[in-house]
PDB file of C-alpha atoms in Angstrom:
ATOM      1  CA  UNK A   1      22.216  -5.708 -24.995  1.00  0.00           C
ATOM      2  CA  UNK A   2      24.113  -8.850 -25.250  1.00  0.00           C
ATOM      3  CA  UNK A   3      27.809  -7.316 -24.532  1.00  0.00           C
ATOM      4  CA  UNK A   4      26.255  -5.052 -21.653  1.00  0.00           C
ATOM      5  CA  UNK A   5      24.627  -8.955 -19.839  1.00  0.00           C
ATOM      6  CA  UNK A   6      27.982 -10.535 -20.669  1.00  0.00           C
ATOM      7  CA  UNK A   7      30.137  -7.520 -18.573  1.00  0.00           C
ATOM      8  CA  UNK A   8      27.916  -7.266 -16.026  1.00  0.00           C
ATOM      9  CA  UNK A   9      27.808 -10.914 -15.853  1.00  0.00           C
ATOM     10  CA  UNK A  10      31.647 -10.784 -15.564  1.00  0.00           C
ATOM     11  CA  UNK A  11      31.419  -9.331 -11.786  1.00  0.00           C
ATOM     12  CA  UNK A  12      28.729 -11.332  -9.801  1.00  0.00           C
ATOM     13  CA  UNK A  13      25.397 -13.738 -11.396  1.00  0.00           C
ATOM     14  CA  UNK A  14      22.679 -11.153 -11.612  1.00  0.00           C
ATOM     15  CA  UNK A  15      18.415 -11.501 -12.091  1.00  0.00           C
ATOM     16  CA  UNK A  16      17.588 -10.462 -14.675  1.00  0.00           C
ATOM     17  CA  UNK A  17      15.963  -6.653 -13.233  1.00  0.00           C
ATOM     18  CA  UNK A  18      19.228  -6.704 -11.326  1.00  0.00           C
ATOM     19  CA  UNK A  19      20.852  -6.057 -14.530  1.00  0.00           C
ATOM     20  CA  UNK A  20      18.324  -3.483 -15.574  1.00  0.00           C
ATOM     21  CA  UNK A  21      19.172  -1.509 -12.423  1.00  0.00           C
ATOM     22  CA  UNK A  22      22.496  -1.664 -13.105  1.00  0.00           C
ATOM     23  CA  UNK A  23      22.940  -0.592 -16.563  1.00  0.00           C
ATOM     24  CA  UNK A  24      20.365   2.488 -15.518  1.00  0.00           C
ATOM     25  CA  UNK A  25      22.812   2.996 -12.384  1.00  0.00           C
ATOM     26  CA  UNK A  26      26.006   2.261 -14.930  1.00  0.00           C
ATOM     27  CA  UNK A  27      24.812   4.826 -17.657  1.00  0.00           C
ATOM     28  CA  UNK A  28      23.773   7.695 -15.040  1.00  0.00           C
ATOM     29  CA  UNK A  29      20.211   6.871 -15.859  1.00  0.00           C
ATOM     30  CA  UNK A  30      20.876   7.573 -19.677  1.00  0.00           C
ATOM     31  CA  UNK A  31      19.837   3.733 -20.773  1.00  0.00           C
ATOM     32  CA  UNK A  32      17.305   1.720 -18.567  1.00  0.00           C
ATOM     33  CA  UNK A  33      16.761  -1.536 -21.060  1.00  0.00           C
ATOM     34  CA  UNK A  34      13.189  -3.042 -20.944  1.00  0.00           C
ATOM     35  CA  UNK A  35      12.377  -6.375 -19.575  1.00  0.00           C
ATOM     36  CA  UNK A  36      11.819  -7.209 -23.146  1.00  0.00           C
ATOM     37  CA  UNK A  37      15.081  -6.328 -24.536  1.00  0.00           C
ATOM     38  CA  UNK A  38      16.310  -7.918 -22.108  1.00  0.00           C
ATOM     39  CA  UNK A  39      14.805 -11.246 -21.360  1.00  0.00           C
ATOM     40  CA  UNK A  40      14.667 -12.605 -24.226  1.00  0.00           C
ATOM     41  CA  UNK A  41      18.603 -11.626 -24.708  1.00  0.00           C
ATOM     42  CA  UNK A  42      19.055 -13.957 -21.861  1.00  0.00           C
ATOM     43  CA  UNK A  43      17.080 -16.960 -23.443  1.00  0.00           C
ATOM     44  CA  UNK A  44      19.085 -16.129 -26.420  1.00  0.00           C
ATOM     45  CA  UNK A  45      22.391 -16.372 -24.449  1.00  0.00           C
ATOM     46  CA  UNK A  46      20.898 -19.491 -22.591  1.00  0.00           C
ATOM     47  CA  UNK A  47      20.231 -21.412 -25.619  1.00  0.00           C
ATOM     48  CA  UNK A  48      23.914 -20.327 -26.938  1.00  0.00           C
ATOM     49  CA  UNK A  49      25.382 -22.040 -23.436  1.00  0.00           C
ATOM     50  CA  UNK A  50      27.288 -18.568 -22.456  1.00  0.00           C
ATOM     51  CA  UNK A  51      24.836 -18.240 -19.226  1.00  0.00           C
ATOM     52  CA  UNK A  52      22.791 -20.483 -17.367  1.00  0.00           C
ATOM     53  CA  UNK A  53      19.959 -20.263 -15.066  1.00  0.00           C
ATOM     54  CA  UNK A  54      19.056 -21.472 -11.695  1.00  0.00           C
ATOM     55  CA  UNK A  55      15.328 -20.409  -9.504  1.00  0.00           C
ATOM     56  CA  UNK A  56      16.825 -18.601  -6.297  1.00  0.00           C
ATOM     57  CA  UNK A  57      13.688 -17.497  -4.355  1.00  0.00           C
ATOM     58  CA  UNK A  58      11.028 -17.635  -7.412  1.00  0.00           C
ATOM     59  CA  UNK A  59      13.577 -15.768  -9.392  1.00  0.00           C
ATOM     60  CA  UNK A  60      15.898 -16.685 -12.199  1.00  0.00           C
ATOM     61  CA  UNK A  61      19.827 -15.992 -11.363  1.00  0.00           C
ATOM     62  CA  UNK A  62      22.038 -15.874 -14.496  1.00  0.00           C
ATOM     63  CA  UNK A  63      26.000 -16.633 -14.599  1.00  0.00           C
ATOM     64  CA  UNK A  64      28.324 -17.325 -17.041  1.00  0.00           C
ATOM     65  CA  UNK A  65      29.265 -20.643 -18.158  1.00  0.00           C
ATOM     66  CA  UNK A  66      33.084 -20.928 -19.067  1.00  0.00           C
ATOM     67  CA  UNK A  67      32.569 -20.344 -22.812  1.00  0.00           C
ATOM     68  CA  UNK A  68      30.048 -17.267 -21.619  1.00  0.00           C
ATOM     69  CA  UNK A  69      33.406 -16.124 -19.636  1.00  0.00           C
ATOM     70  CA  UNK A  70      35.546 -16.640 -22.490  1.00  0.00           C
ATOM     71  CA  UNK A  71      33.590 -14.355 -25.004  1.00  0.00           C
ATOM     72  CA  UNK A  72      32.266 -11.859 -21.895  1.00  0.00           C
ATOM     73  CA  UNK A  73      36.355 -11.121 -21.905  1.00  0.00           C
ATOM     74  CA  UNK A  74      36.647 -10.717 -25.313  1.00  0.00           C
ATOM     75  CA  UNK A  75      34.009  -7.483 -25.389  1.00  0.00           C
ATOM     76  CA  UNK A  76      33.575  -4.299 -24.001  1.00  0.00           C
ATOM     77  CA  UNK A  77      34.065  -3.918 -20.713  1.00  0.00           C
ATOM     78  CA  UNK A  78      31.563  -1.348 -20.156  1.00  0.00           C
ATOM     79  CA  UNK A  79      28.928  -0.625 -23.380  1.00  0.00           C
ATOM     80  CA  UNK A  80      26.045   1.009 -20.902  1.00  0.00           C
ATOM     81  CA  UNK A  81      29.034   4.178 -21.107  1.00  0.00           C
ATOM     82  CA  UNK A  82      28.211   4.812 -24.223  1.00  0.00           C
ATOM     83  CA  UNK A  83      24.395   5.397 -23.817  1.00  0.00           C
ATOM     84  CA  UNK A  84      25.435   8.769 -21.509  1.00  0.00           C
ATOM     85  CA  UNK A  85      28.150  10.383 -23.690  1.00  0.00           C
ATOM     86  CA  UNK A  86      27.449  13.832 -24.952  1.00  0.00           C
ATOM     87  CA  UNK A  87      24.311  13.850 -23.118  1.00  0.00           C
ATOM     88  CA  UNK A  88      23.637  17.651 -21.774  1.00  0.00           C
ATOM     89  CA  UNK A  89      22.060  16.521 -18.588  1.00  0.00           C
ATOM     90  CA  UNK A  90      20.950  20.132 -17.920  1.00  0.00           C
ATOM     91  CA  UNK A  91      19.007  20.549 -20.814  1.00  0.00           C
ATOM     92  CA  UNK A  92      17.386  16.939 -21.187  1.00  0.00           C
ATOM     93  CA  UNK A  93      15.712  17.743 -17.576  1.00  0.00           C
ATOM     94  CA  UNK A  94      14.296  21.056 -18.863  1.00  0.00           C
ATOM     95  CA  UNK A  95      12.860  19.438 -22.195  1.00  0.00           C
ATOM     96  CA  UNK A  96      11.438  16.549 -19.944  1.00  0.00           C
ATOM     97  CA  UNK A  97       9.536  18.892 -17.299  1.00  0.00           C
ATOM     98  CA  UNK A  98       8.473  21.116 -19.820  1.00  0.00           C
ATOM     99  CA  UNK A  99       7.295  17.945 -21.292  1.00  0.00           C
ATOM    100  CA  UNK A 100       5.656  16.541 -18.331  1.00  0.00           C
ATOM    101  CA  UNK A 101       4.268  20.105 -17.563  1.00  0.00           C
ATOM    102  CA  UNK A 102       2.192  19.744 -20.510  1.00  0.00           C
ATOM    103  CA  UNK A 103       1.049  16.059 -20.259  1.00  0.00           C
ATOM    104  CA  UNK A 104      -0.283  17.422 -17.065  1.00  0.00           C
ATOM    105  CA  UNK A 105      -2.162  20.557 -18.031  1.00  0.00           C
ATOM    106  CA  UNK A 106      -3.461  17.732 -21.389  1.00  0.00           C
ATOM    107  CA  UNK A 107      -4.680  15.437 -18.577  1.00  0.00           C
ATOM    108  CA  UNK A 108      -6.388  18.021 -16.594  1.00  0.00           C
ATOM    109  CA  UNK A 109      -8.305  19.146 -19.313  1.00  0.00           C
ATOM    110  CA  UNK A 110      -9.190  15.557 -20.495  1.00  0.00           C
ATOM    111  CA  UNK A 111     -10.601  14.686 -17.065  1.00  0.00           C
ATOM    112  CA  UNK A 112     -12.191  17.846 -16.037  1.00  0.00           C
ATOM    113  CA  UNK A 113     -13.323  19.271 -19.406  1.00  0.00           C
ATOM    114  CA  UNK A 114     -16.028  19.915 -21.590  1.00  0.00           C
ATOM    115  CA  UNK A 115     -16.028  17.654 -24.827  1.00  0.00           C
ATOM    116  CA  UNK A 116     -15.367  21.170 -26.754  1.00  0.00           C
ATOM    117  CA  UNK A 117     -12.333  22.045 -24.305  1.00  0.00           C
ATOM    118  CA  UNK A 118     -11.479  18.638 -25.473  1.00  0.00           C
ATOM    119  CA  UNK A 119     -11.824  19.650 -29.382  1.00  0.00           C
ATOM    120  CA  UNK A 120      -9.461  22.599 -27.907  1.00  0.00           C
ATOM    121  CA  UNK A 121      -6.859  20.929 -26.210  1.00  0.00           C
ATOM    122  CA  UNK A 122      -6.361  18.203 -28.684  1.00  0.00           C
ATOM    123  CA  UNK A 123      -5.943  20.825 -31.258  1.00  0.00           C
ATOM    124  CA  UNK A 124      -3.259  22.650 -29.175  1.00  0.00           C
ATOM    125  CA  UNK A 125      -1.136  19.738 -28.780  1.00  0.00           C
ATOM    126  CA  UNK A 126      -1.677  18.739 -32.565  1.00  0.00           C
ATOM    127  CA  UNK A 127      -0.400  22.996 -33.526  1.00  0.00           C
ATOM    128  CA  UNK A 128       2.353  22.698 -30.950  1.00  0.00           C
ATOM    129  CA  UNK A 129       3.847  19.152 -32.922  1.00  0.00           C
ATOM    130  CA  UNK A 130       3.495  21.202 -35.884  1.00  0.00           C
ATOM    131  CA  UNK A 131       5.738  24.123 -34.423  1.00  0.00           C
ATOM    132  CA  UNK A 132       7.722  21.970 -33.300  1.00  0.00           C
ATOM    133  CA  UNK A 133       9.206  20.349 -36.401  1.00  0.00           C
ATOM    134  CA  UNK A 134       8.987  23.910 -37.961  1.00  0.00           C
ATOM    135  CA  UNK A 135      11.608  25.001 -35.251  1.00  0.00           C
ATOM    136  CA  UNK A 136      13.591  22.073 -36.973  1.00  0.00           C
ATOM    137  CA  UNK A 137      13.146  23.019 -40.497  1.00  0.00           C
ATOM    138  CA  UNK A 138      14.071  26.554 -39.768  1.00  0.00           C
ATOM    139  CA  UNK A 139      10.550  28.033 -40.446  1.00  0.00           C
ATOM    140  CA  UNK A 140       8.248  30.515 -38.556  1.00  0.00           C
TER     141      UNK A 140
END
């Protein structure tokens, strides 16, 4: 988190969800950091004196300080790249529909059910998790 604040930080001062747009944008969507990864790496690299802060319009903008320059050279130009090698793109959208496809069907069930289609469905999902870590283990 730190080296990805200290390149971006290298082009332009950012706020702080600035910079979790653009390493999301950066890593074709394979990294989005969460506000708290990444707010309290900028209080960290506050306290340091690498960045400091100023309010612009109720928000905080961060830039470097010389020394935050200095070390922001030093490192990778561009860690968020790493996040979205080897990724197969293809098949990470089919796992995460079939994924959502489920949560769905789960929450349809849950809302319009009987308590015993509850029992059911909760008992589905549970045998599903177990097939699924059989598939890994090379079992039936």
């Amino acid at each position: 988190m730190r080296a990805s604040i200290l390149a971006l930080l290298k082009d332009r001062p950012m706020h702080g969800y600035e910079m979790i747009r653009e390493i999301g944008e950066r890593s074709d969507g394979a990294w989005r950091p969460s506000p708290g990864s990444v707010y309290p790496t900028l209080q960290m690299l506050e306290d340091e004196g690498l960045i400091t802060s100023a309010s612009e319009g109720g928000k905080k903008l961060f830039t470097l300080t010389d020394t935050g320059r200095a070390e922001a050279e030093d490192g990778p130009d561009a860690p968020w790249e790493e996040a979205g090698r080897g990724v197969d793109w293809e098949a990470l959208n089919e796992v995460r529909q079939a994924g959502f496809g489920l949560m769905e069907a789960f929450g349809q069930v849950w809302k319009s059910g009987t308590p015993e289609q509850r029992q059911k469905a909760v008992a589905v999902i549970g045998e599903a998790r177990k097939k699924l870590y059989l598939i890994l283990a090379d079992e039936d």
